[in-house]
């Protein structure tokens, strides 16, 4: 029996672990997260408590266990260790050192985009800031953090200088970005999957962020697929993006980019040589009967996959889909309700809880405010809106006083009909 090692044991890894098991593969997962907080460890055949950054320890254990493949594909912190582990074990990896660097370091990514005719957001250097040549508002972020950590919108120089220190503390190398704040622009997202050097556009989405007056403007509260801009993107930008990734040498595996639609232009700001950290792959499987998880496992074991992806996949056969998040205020959660009812709804493909009873939530103004994630698939927009409203009204979270702690339920009137 072949053995595969999954780097990470978060909820997004469960579908990969289950797919490997369906293929008759012995599946091991590792990270340093406690068992009770690790959904992946609870379903894997075996788990290790080795930190993903402990490359030497993982390599030694993998050799002892005669691992046949290693895979990572959802969380940025896993990506560079993933490459190093595969290199040491001489096992297939779907990216190389340069590719992972350019798709995790935002400065390197923006430079690559500019060299290939792909628009990015205007930015200000520290020299510009010292000279006072800044057009407010601006958006400050670490060059390589995740989950909106260390990010802030700034309207004054005082706010900017403070935000820069916060961003530097969240950056692995102290490097940060100060960009024009794209207020009023539509956030836009694309995901590709490469098979033997050929790219397939899997997903486009309109990402609706939280309210600025709640300080949640950098956190997506709902992503709706396909994006209203899909055709325009394909006609105007897709070819340059494809050329850029082919030039980078991408052969197999996932890539995603976040950006903005800005008066007809698509400006990108965040990349990943991985899937986004959601369960949309289960929605994709439901529509096309194509299992992207099994493709990832094939790549890990053999360096390639025989998966067949429809060319019009981004349009999901006329369906509408969404990834919906509810967010909670600072509190200690005493009671959660409605999760079973939500999971049982025929339009809910997956529900991933992000909080548990007894958990203390602090104001972080990032993805740590999320109560859970619901991945939805519906026949049309009206059905999607009704399903979102069902989830909004069914999921409950209260504190010890019985007070509602959900502070932001997505307003479906924002969705383009």
mmCIF file of C-alpha atoms in Angstrom:
data_model
loop_
_atom_site.group_PDB
_atom_site.id
_atom_site.type_symbol
_atom_site.label_atom_id
_atom_site.label_comp_id
_atom_site.label_asym_id
_atom_site.label_seq_id
_atom_site.Cartn_x
_atom_site.Cartn_y
_atom_site.Cartn_z
ATOM 1 C CA UNK A 1 0.000 0.000 0.000
ATOM 2 C CA UNK A 2 1.318 3.440 -0.956
ATOM 3 C CA UNK A 3 1.699 6.106 1.711
ATOM 4 C CA UNK A 4 1.123 9.834 1.323
ATOM 5 C CA UNK A 5 2.004 12.626 3.748
ATOM 6 C CA UNK A 6 -0.292 15.673 3.930
ATOM 7 C CA UNK A 7 1.301 18.844 5.313
ATOM 8 C CA UNK A 8 -1.365 20.380 7.524
ATOM 9 C CA UNK A 9 -4.456 19.053 9.244
ATOM 10 C CA UNK A 10 -6.942 21.920 8.915
ATOM 11 C CA UNK A 11 -10.525 21.488 7.696
ATOM 12 C CA UNK A 12 -9.506 22.185 4.097
ATOM 13 C CA UNK A 13 -7.250 19.116 4.143
ATOM 14 C CA UNK A 14 -10.019 16.676 5.082
ATOM 15 C CA UNK A 15 -11.309 16.303 1.504
ATOM 16 C CA UNK A 16 -7.775 15.465 0.342
ATOM 17 C CA UNK A 17 -7.280 12.879 3.086
ATOM 18 C CA UNK A 18 -10.613 11.226 2.305
ATOM 19 C CA UNK A 19 -9.850 11.149 -1.426
ATOM 20 C CA UNK A 20 -6.523 9.422 -0.765
ATOM 21 C CA UNK A 21 -8.239 6.860 1.426
ATOM 22 C CA UNK A 22 -10.816 6.211 -1.312
ATOM 23 C CA UNK A 23 -7.870 5.455 -3.608
ATOM 24 C CA UNK A 24 -6.570 2.857 -1.137
ATOM 25 C CA UNK A 25 -3.639 5.030 -0.025
ATOM 26 C CA UNK A 26 -2.431 5.089 3.586
ATOM 27 C CA UNK A 27 -2.681 8.726 4.629
ATOM 28 C CA UNK A 28 -0.621 10.567 7.242
ATOM 29 C CA UNK A 29 -0.974 14.218 8.237
ATOM 30 C CA UNK A 30 1.356 16.421 10.236
ATOM 31 C CA UNK A 31 1.549 19.791 11.963
ATOM 32 C CA UNK A 32 1.947 20.970 15.560
ATOM 33 C CA UNK A 33 -1.734 21.779 16.110
ATOM 34 C CA UNK A 34 -3.334 19.826 19.003
ATOM 35 C CA UNK A 35 -5.393 16.783 18.010
ATOM 36 C CA UNK A 36 -8.645 18.256 19.325
ATOM 37 C CA UNK A 37 -8.246 21.265 17.016
ATOM 38 C CA UNK A 38 -7.177 19.231 13.957
ATOM 39 C CA UNK A 39 -9.995 17.887 11.774
ATOM 40 C CA UNK A 40 -7.445 16.253 9.475
ATOM 41 C CA UNK A 41 -5.799 14.268 12.271
ATOM 42 C CA UNK A 42 -9.184 12.867 13.253
ATOM 43 C CA UNK A 43 -9.760 11.270 9.826
ATOM 44 C CA UNK A 44 -6.205 10.386 8.711
ATOM 45 C CA UNK A 45 -4.861 6.857 9.116
ATOM 46 C CA UNK A 46 -1.951 8.260 11.112
ATOM 47 C CA UNK A 47 -0.804 11.655 12.329
ATOM 48 C CA UNK A 48 2.462 13.208 13.434
ATOM 49 C CA UNK A 49 2.863 16.240 15.678
ATOM 50 C CA UNK A 50 5.790 17.656 13.724
ATOM 51 C CA UNK A 51 5.713 21.362 12.894
ATOM 52 C CA UNK A 52 5.588 21.924 9.118
ATOM 53 C CA UNK A 53 8.725 24.090 9.463
ATOM 54 C CA UNK A 54 10.640 21.155 10.944
ATOM 55 C CA UNK A 55 11.877 20.042 7.543
ATOM 56 C CA UNK A 56 14.698 17.861 8.896
ATOM 57 C CA UNK A 57 12.417 16.119 11.380
ATOM 58 C CA UNK A 58 9.731 15.456 8.774
ATOM 59 C CA UNK A 59 12.268 14.186 6.242
ATOM 60 C CA UNK A 60 13.775 11.791 8.783
ATOM 61 C CA UNK A 61 10.341 10.498 9.833
ATOM 62 C CA UNK A 62 9.217 10.208 6.199
ATOM 63 C CA UNK A 63 12.260 8.081 5.345
ATOM 64 C CA UNK A 64 11.583 5.800 8.303
ATOM 65 C CA UNK A 65 7.947 5.451 7.241
ATOM 66 C CA UNK A 66 8.818 4.931 3.556
ATOM 67 C CA UNK A 67 6.539 7.733 2.341
ATOM 68 C CA UNK A 68 5.726 7.588 -1.398
ATOM 69 C CA UNK A 69 4.443 11.146 -1.815
ATOM 70 C CA UNK A 70 4.050 14.491 -0.038
ATOM 71 C CA UNK A 71 1.354 17.054 -0.771
ATOM 72 C CA UNK A 72 0.389 20.581 0.277
ATOM 73 C CA UNK A 73 -1.974 22.851 -1.550
ATOM 74 C CA UNK A 74 -4.053 25.250 0.554
ATOM 75 C CA UNK A 75 -1.992 27.212 3.076
ATOM 76 C CA UNK A 76 0.924 29.511 2.205
ATOM 77 C CA UNK A 77 3.076 28.650 5.271
ATOM 78 C CA UNK A 78 3.205 25.028 4.074
ATOM 79 C CA UNK A 79 4.395 25.815 0.569
ATOM 80 C CA UNK A 80 8.115 26.474 0.908
ATOM 81 C CA UNK A 81 8.627 23.661 3.482
ATOM 82 C CA UNK A 82 6.675 21.413 1.097
ATOM 83 C CA UNK A 83 9.205 22.082 -1.657
ATOM 84 C CA UNK A 84 12.183 21.512 0.660
ATOM 85 C CA UNK A 85 10.749 18.238 1.993
ATOM 86 C CA UNK A 86 10.066 16.903 -1.512
ATOM 87 C CA UNK A 87 13.552 17.946 -2.615
ATOM 88 C CA UNK A 88 15.213 16.133 0.296
ATOM 89 C CA UNK A 89 13.103 13.014 -0.255
ATOM 90 C CA UNK A 90 13.499 13.148 -4.057
ATOM 91 C CA UNK A 91 9.714 12.994 -4.451
ATOM 92 C CA UNK A 92 7.513 14.856 -6.990
ATOM 93 C CA UNK A 93 6.570 18.450 -6.135
ATOM 94 C CA UNK A 94 4.200 20.521 -8.255
ATOM 95 C CA UNK A 95 6.350 23.644 -7.911
ATOM 96 C CA UNK A 96 10.009 24.601 -7.745
ATOM 97 C CA UNK A 97 11.867 27.077 -5.545
ATOM 98 C CA UNK A 98 11.493 30.027 -7.928
ATOM 99 C CA UNK A 99 7.797 29.357 -8.518
ATOM 100 C CA UNK A 100 6.947 29.174 -4.820
ATOM 101 C CA UNK A 101 8.964 32.315 -4.129
ATOM 102 C CA UNK A 102 7.250 34.371 -6.821
ATOM 103 C CA UNK A 103 3.836 33.095 -5.767
ATOM 104 C CA UNK A 104 4.280 33.791 -2.050
ATOM 105 C CA UNK A 105 6.335 37.007 -2.071
ATOM 106 C CA UNK A 106 4.038 39.861 -3.146
ATOM 107 C CA UNK A 107 6.890 42.100 -4.355
ATOM 108 C CA UNK A 108 8.266 39.337 -6.568
ATOM 109 C CA UNK A 109 4.763 38.581 -7.820
ATOM 110 C CA UNK A 110 4.052 42.200 -8.771
ATOM 111 C CA UNK A 111 7.384 42.480 -10.567
ATOM 112 C CA UNK A 112 6.572 39.334 -12.576
ATOM 113 C CA UNK A 113 3.122 40.717 -13.458
ATOM 114 C CA UNK A 114 4.541 43.991 -14.718
ATOM 115 C CA UNK A 115 7.056 42.132 -16.886
ATOM 116 C CA UNK A 116 4.215 40.168 -18.477
ATOM 117 C CA UNK A 117 1.604 42.855 -19.092
ATOM 118 C CA UNK A 118 -0.620 41.956 -16.144
ATOM 119 C CA UNK A 119 -1.908 44.942 -14.162
ATOM 120 C CA UNK A 120 -1.257 45.353 -10.436
ATOM 121 C CA UNK A 121 -2.229 47.949 -7.851
ATOM 122 C CA UNK A 122 -0.167 51.144 -7.684
ATOM 123 C CA UNK A 123 2.178 51.223 -4.699
ATOM 124 C CA UNK A 124 4.276 53.690 -2.724
ATOM 125 C CA UNK A 125 7.865 53.061 -1.645
ATOM 126 C CA UNK A 126 9.286 53.970 1.755
ATOM 127 C CA UNK A 127 11.155 56.747 -0.072
ATOM 128 C CA UNK A 128 7.798 58.091 -1.296
ATOM 129 C CA UNK A 129 6.454 57.944 2.243
ATOM 130 C CA UNK A 130 9.437 59.761 3.748
ATOM 131 C CA UNK A 131 9.071 62.467 1.087
ATOM 132 C CA UNK A 132 5.353 62.764 1.779
ATOM 133 C CA UNK A 133 4.473 61.655 -1.762
ATOM 134 C CA UNK A 134 1.525 59.491 -0.731
ATOM 135 C CA UNK A 135 -2.042 59.654 -1.982
ATOM 136 C CA UNK A 136 -4.382 58.594 0.822
ATOM 137 C CA UNK A 137 -6.095 56.314 1.586
ATOM 138 C CA UNK A 138 -3.558 53.505 1.306
ATOM 139 C CA UNK A 139 -3.544 49.814 2.149
ATOM 140 C CA UNK A 140 -0.609 48.454 4.154
ATOM 141 C CA UNK A 141 0.271 44.755 4.388
ATOM 142 C CA UNK A 142 3.189 42.356 4.957
ATOM 143 C CA UNK A 143 4.818 41.030 1.809
ATOM 144 C CA UNK A 144 4.129 37.396 2.688
ATOM 145 C CA UNK A 145 1.556 37.042 5.465
ATOM 146 C CA UNK A 146 -1.748 35.176 5.238
ATOM 147 C CA UNK A 147 -5.334 35.518 6.414
ATOM 148 C CA UNK A 148 -5.366 39.353 6.351
ATOM 149 C CA UNK A 149 -2.887 39.479 9.226
ATOM 150 C CA UNK A 150 -1.017 42.753 9.657
ATOM 151 C CA UNK A 151 -3.145 44.581 7.086
ATOM 152 C CA UNK A 152 -4.645 48.031 7.563
ATOM 153 C CA UNK A 153 -6.322 50.855 5.664
ATOM 154 C CA UNK A 154 -4.757 54.246 6.455
ATOM 155 C CA UNK A 155 -6.101 57.761 5.915
ATOM 156 C CA UNK A 156 -3.347 59.805 7.574
ATOM 157 C CA UNK A 157 0.426 59.724 7.831
ATOM 158 C CA UNK A 158 0.165 58.933 11.548
ATOM 159 C CA UNK A 159 -1.997 55.888 10.801
ATOM 160 C CA UNK A 160 0.353 54.853 8.010
ATOM 161 C CA UNK A 161 3.516 54.924 10.140
ATOM 162 C CA UNK A 162 1.813 52.865 12.847
ATOM 163 C CA UNK A 163 0.414 50.369 10.322
ATOM 164 C CA UNK A 164 3.845 49.926 8.729
ATOM 165 C CA UNK A 165 5.291 48.734 12.049
ATOM 166 C CA UNK A 166 2.417 46.282 12.505
ATOM 167 C CA UNK A 167 2.866 44.950 8.962
ATOM 168 C CA UNK A 168 6.622 44.527 9.428
ATOM 169 C CA UNK A 169 6.021 42.501 12.592
ATOM 170 C CA UNK A 170 3.823 40.080 10.608
ATOM 171 C CA UNK A 171 6.255 39.740 7.688
ATOM 172 C CA UNK A 172 8.801 36.919 7.712
ATOM 173 C CA UNK A 173 11.537 39.258 6.485
ATOM 174 C CA UNK A 174 10.231 42.673 7.554
ATOM 175 C CA UNK A 175 9.264 43.574 3.985
ATOM 176 C CA UNK A 176 5.909 45.298 3.433
ATOM 177 C CA UNK A 177 3.723 46.807 0.715
ATOM 178 C CA UNK A 178 1.955 50.170 0.773
ATOM 179 C CA UNK A 179 -0.613 50.274 -2.019
ATOM 180 C CA UNK A 180 -3.382 52.519 -3.215
ATOM 181 C CA UNK A 181 -6.566 51.559 -1.373
ATOM 182 C CA UNK A 182 -9.022 50.393 -4.008
ATOM 183 C CA UNK A 183 -12.134 51.800 -2.384
ATOM 184 C CA UNK A 184 -15.246 51.216 -4.474
ATOM 185 C CA UNK A 185 -13.575 48.677 -6.781
ATOM 186 C CA UNK A 186 -14.881 45.120 -7.098
ATOM 187 C CA UNK A 187 -12.681 42.368 -5.704
ATOM 188 C CA UNK A 188 -12.147 39.652 -8.298
ATOM 189 C CA UNK A 189 -10.625 36.208 -7.970
ATOM 190 C CA UNK A 190 -9.390 33.548 -10.416
ATOM 191 C CA UNK A 191 -8.209 29.968 -9.912
ATOM 192 C CA UNK A 192 -6.406 27.873 -12.537
ATOM 193 C CA UNK A 193 -5.356 24.244 -12.638
ATOM 194 C CA UNK A 194 -2.491 23.151 -14.883
ATOM 195 C CA UNK A 195 -2.395 19.689 -16.446
ATOM 196 C CA UNK A 196 0.831 18.800 -18.285
ATOM 197 C CA UNK A 197 1.527 22.486 -18.950
ATOM 198 C CA UNK A 198 -2.009 23.343 -20.122
ATOM 199 C CA UNK A 199 -4.014 25.813 -17.995
ATOM 200 C CA UNK A 200 -7.703 25.427 -17.192
ATOM 201 C CA UNK A 201 -9.662 28.299 -15.668
ATOM 202 C CA UNK A 202 -11.500 26.586 -12.799
ATOM 203 C CA UNK A 203 -13.119 29.467 -11.018
ATOM 204 C CA UNK A 204 -13.853 33.175 -11.154
ATOM 205 C CA UNK A 205 -15.571 34.943 -8.297
ATOM 206 C CA UNK A 206 -16.857 38.284 -7.143
ATOM 207 C CA UNK A 207 -15.576 38.700 -3.595
ATOM 208 C CA UNK A 208 -17.697 40.836 -1.275
ATOM 209 C CA UNK A 209 -15.753 42.120 1.715
ATOM 210 C CA UNK A 210 -17.025 43.265 5.099
ATOM 211 C CA UNK A 211 -17.991 46.797 6.037
ATOM 212 C CA UNK A 212 -15.275 49.393 6.511
ATOM 213 C CA UNK A 213 -17.038 50.892 9.533
ATOM 214 C CA UNK A 214 -16.704 47.463 11.188
ATOM 215 C CA UNK A 215 -12.996 47.295 10.189
ATOM 216 C CA UNK A 216 -13.708 44.162 8.123
ATOM 217 C CA UNK A 217 -13.036 45.697 4.706
ATOM 218 C CA UNK A 218 -10.065 43.370 4.129
ATOM 219 C CA UNK A 219 -11.970 40.154 4.904
ATOM 220 C CA UNK A 220 -14.198 38.431 2.330
ATOM 221 C CA UNK A 221 -17.699 37.734 3.703
ATOM 222 C CA UNK A 222 -19.054 36.090 0.551
ATOM 223 C CA UNK A 223 -17.580 34.993 -2.794
ATOM 224 C CA UNK A 224 -20.042 34.392 -5.632
ATOM 225 C CA UNK A 225 -19.256 32.289 -8.715
ATOM 226 C CA UNK A 226 -18.970 32.744 -11.596
ATOM 227 C CA UNK A 227 -17.948 36.394 -11.526
ATOM 228 C CA UNK A 228 -19.971 38.915 -13.474
ATOM 229 C CA UNK A 229 -16.661 39.828 -15.152
ATOM 230 C CA UNK A 230 -15.727 36.351 -16.384
ATOM 231 C CA UNK A 231 -16.208 36.959 -20.107
ATOM 232 C CA UNK A 232 -14.406 40.295 -20.023
ATOM 233 C CA UNK A 233 -11.514 38.771 -18.091
ATOM 234 C CA UNK A 234 -11.177 35.933 -20.608
ATOM 235 C CA UNK A 235 -11.286 38.360 -23.540
ATOM 236 C CA UNK A 236 -8.823 40.922 -22.144
ATOM 237 C CA UNK A 237 -6.474 39.445 -19.535
ATOM 238 C CA UNK A 238 -6.575 35.646 -19.571
ATOM 239 C CA UNK A 239 -4.025 35.216 -22.383
ATOM 240 C CA UNK A 240 -1.380 37.376 -20.668
ATOM 241 C CA UNK A 241 -1.912 35.559 -17.372
ATOM 242 C CA UNK A 242 -1.540 32.188 -19.088
ATOM 243 C CA UNK A 243 1.641 33.305 -20.868
ATOM 244 C CA UNK A 244 3.047 34.540 -17.564
ATOM 245 C CA UNK A 245 2.473 31.231 -15.802
ATOM 246 C CA UNK A 246 3.760 29.191 -18.735
ATOM 247 C CA UNK A 247 6.883 31.349 -18.746
ATOM 248 C CA UNK A 248 7.241 30.618 -15.040
ATOM 249 C CA UNK A 249 7.259 26.946 -16.006
ATOM 250 C CA UNK A 250 4.089 25.769 -14.271
ATOM 251 C CA UNK A 251 3.286 22.188 -15.352
ATOM 252 C CA UNK A 252 0.762 20.671 -12.945
ATOM 253 C CA UNK A 253 -1.319 21.890 -10.045
ATOM 254 C CA UNK A 254 -3.331 24.888 -8.809
ATOM 255 C CA UNK A 255 -2.754 28.638 -8.975
ATOM 256 C CA UNK A 256 -4.966 31.457 -7.747
ATOM 257 C CA UNK A 257 -4.861 35.253 -7.816
ATOM 258 C CA UNK A 258 -6.891 37.946 -6.079
ATOM 259 C CA UNK A 259 -7.372 41.358 -7.600
ATOM 260 C CA UNK A 260 -9.820 44.131 -8.383
ATOM 261 C CA UNK A 261 -11.925 45.068 -11.364
ATOM 262 C CA UNK A 262 -11.089 48.751 -11.783
ATOM 263 C CA UNK A 263 -13.141 50.440 -14.514
ATOM 264 C CA UNK A 264 -12.499 47.699 -17.042
ATOM 265 C CA UNK A 265 -8.979 46.816 -15.882
ATOM 266 C CA UNK A 266 -8.057 43.855 -13.686
ATOM 267 C CA UNK A 267 -5.432 44.712 -11.076
ATOM 268 C CA UNK A 268 -4.005 41.810 -9.100
ATOM 269 C CA UNK A 269 -2.463 41.968 -5.652
ATOM 270 C CA UNK A 270 -2.269 38.521 -4.049
ATOM 271 C CA UNK A 271 -1.111 35.189 -5.556
ATOM 272 C CA UNK A 272 -0.831 31.582 -4.466
ATOM 273 C CA UNK A 273 0.698 28.484 -6.012
ATOM 274 C CA UNK A 274 -2.131 26.557 -4.366
ATOM 275 C CA UNK A 275 -5.899 26.425 -4.006
ATOM 276 C CA UNK A 276 -7.646 29.122 -1.955
ATOM 277 C CA UNK A 277 -8.355 27.890 1.553
ATOM 278 C CA UNK A 278 -11.987 26.908 0.913
ATOM 279 C CA UNK A 279 -13.965 23.809 -0.123
ATOM 280 C CA UNK A 280 -14.921 24.979 -3.635
ATOM 281 C CA UNK A 281 -13.241 21.852 -5.021
ATOM 282 C CA UNK A 282 -16.216 19.885 -3.631
ATOM 283 C CA UNK A 283 -18.598 22.178 -5.526
ATOM 284 C CA UNK A 284 -16.538 21.568 -8.663
ATOM 285 C CA UNK A 285 -16.738 17.803 -8.132
ATOM 286 C CA UNK A 286 -20.520 18.002 -7.697
ATOM 287 C CA UNK A 287 -20.965 19.843 -11.008
ATOM 288 C CA UNK A 288 -18.446 18.028 -13.225
ATOM 289 C CA UNK A 289 -17.771 14.731 -11.419
ATOM 290 C CA UNK A 290 -14.088 15.667 -11.616
ATOM 291 C CA UNK A 291 -12.100 15.058 -8.443
ATOM 292 C CA UNK A 292 -9.331 17.627 -8.127
ATOM 293 C CA UNK A 293 -8.206 16.009 -4.883
ATOM 294 C CA UNK A 294 -7.386 12.747 -6.616
ATOM 295 C CA UNK A 295 -5.502 14.763 -9.233
ATOM 296 C CA UNK A 296 -3.380 16.298 -6.454
ATOM 297 C CA UNK A 297 -2.647 12.844 -5.069
ATOM 298 C CA UNK A 298 -1.599 11.592 -8.518
ATOM 299 C CA UNK A 299 0.753 14.561 -8.837
ATOM 300 C CA UNK A 300 2.253 13.807 -5.414
ATOM 301 C CA UNK A 301 2.860 10.156 -6.280
ATOM 302 C CA UNK A 302 3.715 10.305 -9.975
ATOM 303 C CA UNK A 303 4.444 13.961 -10.822
ATOM 304 C CA UNK A 304 1.490 14.173 -13.227
ATOM 305 C CA UNK A 305 -2.243 13.582 -13.515
ATOM 306 C CA UNK A 306 -4.621 12.239 -16.150
ATOM 307 C CA UNK A 307 -7.516 14.437 -15.000
ATOM 308 C CA UNK A 308 -9.795 15.901 -17.718
ATOM 309 C CA UNK A 309 -11.178 19.382 -17.026
ATOM 310 C CA UNK A 310 -13.883 21.039 -19.179
ATOM 311 C CA UNK A 311 -12.675 24.144 -21.027
ATOM 312 C CA UNK A 312 -15.737 26.137 -19.878
ATOM 313 C CA UNK A 313 -15.338 25.033 -16.255
ATOM 314 C CA UNK A 314 -15.393 28.577 -14.870
ATOM 315 C CA UNK A 315 -19.026 28.970 -15.944
ATOM 316 C CA UNK A 316 -20.014 25.884 -13.829
ATOM 317 C CA UNK A 317 -22.633 24.732 -16.359
ATOM 318 C CA UNK A 318 -24.900 27.697 -15.657
ATOM 319 C CA UNK A 319 -25.106 27.110 -11.895
ATOM 320 C CA UNK A 320 -24.436 29.792 -9.281
ATOM 321 C CA UNK A 321 -22.185 29.021 -6.343
ATOM 322 C CA UNK A 322 -20.939 30.841 -3.278
ATOM 323 C CA UNK A 323 -18.553 30.585 -0.374
ATOM 324 C CA UNK A 324 -20.294 32.250 2.561
ATOM 325 C CA UNK A 325 -18.789 33.332 5.883
ATOM 326 C CA UNK A 326 -20.446 34.604 9.037
ATOM 327 C CA UNK A 327 -18.280 36.570 11.433
ATOM 328 C CA UNK A 328 -18.405 36.955 15.198
ATOM 329 C CA UNK A 329 -17.502 39.763 17.571
ATOM 330 C CA UNK A 330 -15.102 39.511 20.479
ATOM 331 C CA UNK A 331 -16.674 37.117 22.964
ATOM 332 C CA UNK A 332 -16.558 33.671 24.497
ATOM 333 C CA UNK A 333 -18.889 31.442 22.521
ATOM 334 C CA UNK A 334 -21.240 29.603 24.881
ATOM 335 C CA UNK A 335 -23.557 27.954 22.376
ATOM 336 C CA UNK A 336 -23.564 27.175 18.647
ATOM 337 C CA UNK A 337 -26.694 26.131 16.805
ATOM 338 C CA UNK A 338 -28.002 25.304 13.355
ATOM 339 C CA UNK A 339 -24.882 23.571 11.992
ATOM 340 C CA UNK A 340 -26.629 20.234 11.432
ATOM 341 C CA UNK A 341 -29.573 21.916 9.709
ATOM 342 C CA UNK A 342 -27.262 23.896 7.442
ATOM 343 C CA UNK A 343 -25.201 20.810 6.553
ATOM 344 C CA UNK A 344 -28.407 18.908 5.708
ATOM 345 C CA UNK A 345 -29.571 21.520 3.177
ATOM 346 C CA UNK A 346 -29.319 20.125 -0.365
ATOM 347 C CA UNK A 347 -27.717 23.307 -1.684
ATOM 348 C CA UNK A 348 -24.971 23.282 0.963
ATOM 349 C CA UNK A 349 -22.121 21.158 -0.405
ATOM 350 C CA UNK A 350 -19.878 21.684 2.597
ATOM 351 C CA UNK A 351 -19.996 23.434 5.958
ATOM 352 C CA UNK A 352 -16.711 24.002 7.791
ATOM 353 C CA UNK A 353 -16.989 25.313 11.357
ATOM 354 C CA UNK A 354 -14.173 27.669 12.309
ATOM 355 C CA UNK A 355 -15.143 28.138 15.975
ATOM 356 C CA UNK A 356 -16.268 25.880 18.801
ATOM 357 C CA UNK A 357 -18.211 26.265 22.022
ATOM 358 C CA UNK A 358 -16.097 27.647 24.829
ATOM 359 C CA UNK A 359 -13.688 29.368 22.427
ATOM 360 C CA UNK A 360 -12.629 32.926 23.217
ATOM 361 C CA UNK A 361 -12.707 35.245 20.196
ATOM 362 C CA UNK A 362 -10.777 38.522 20.258
ATOM 363 C CA UNK A 363 -11.008 41.452 17.889
ATOM 364 C CA UNK A 364 -8.453 40.583 15.207
ATOM 365 C CA UNK A 365 -10.334 42.075 12.227
ATOM 366 C CA UNK A 366 -9.130 39.250 10.005
ATOM 367 C CA UNK A 367 -10.150 35.683 9.102
ATOM 368 C CA UNK A 368 -10.015 34.736 12.793
ATOM 369 C CA UNK A 369 -13.404 36.469 13.195
ATOM 370 C CA UNK A 370 -15.061 33.844 10.993
ATOM 371 C CA UNK A 371 -17.639 31.563 12.593
ATOM 372 C CA UNK A 372 -17.658 29.100 9.707
ATOM 373 C CA UNK A 373 -17.695 28.580 5.962
ATOM 374 C CA UNK A 374 -20.591 27.327 3.852
ATOM 375 C CA UNK A 375 -19.952 26.265 0.245
ATOM 376 C CA UNK A 376 -23.159 26.510 -1.771
ATOM 377 C CA UNK A 377 -24.313 25.315 -5.197
ATOM 378 C CA UNK A 378 -27.640 26.473 -6.639
ATOM 379 C CA UNK A 379 -29.544 26.335 -9.916
ATOM 380 C CA UNK A 380 -29.779 30.124 -10.293
ATOM 381 C CA UNK A 381 -29.205 33.429 -8.533
ATOM 382 C CA UNK A 382 -32.578 33.519 -6.788
ATOM 383 C CA UNK A 383 -32.023 30.079 -5.321
ATOM 384 C CA UNK A 384 -28.532 31.141 -4.223
ATOM 385 C CA UNK A 385 -29.919 34.220 -2.462
ATOM 386 C CA UNK A 386 -32.573 32.123 -0.720
ATOM 387 C CA UNK A 387 -29.950 29.611 0.416
ATOM 388 C CA UNK A 388 -27.651 32.343 1.765
ATOM 389 C CA UNK A 389 -30.588 33.818 3.680
ATOM 390 C CA UNK A 390 -31.373 30.342 5.040
ATOM 391 C CA UNK A 391 -27.807 29.943 6.313
ATOM 392 C CA UNK A 392 -27.845 33.470 7.751
ATOM 393 C CA UNK A 393 -31.023 32.790 9.700
ATOM 394 C CA UNK A 394 -30.206 29.217 10.753
ATOM 395 C CA UNK A 395 -26.676 29.447 12.137
ATOM 396 C CA UNK A 396 -26.622 30.859 15.653
ATOM 397 C CA UNK A 397 -23.892 31.745 18.110
ATOM 398 C CA UNK A 398 -24.519 33.174 21.565
ATOM 399 C CA UNK A 399 -22.483 34.122 24.622
ATOM 400 C CA UNK A 400 -23.095 33.168 28.259
ATOM 401 C CA UNK A 401 -25.839 35.813 28.482
ATOM 402 C CA UNK A 402 -27.652 34.331 25.504
ATOM 403 C CA UNK A 403 -26.813 37.347 23.338
ATOM 404 C CA UNK A 404 -26.195 36.955 19.601
ATOM 405 C CA UNK A 405 -22.468 37.299 18.834
ATOM 406 C CA UNK A 406 -22.729 37.135 15.042
ATOM 407 C CA UNK A 407 -22.104 40.706 13.978
ATOM 408 C CA UNK A 408 -22.015 40.491 10.198
ATOM 409 C CA UNK A 409 -24.451 38.428 8.141
ATOM 410 C CA UNK A 410 -23.963 38.902 4.410
ATOM 411 C CA UNK A 411 -26.502 41.202 2.752
ATOM 412 C CA UNK A 412 -27.714 39.370 -0.382
ATOM 413 C CA UNK A 413 -28.873 42.631 -1.985
ATOM 414 C CA UNK A 414 -25.200 43.161 -2.892
ATOM 415 C CA UNK A 415 -25.242 40.219 -5.315
ATOM 416 C CA UNK A 416 -25.460 41.039 -9.030
ATOM 417 C CA UNK A 417 -28.674 39.436 -10.279
#
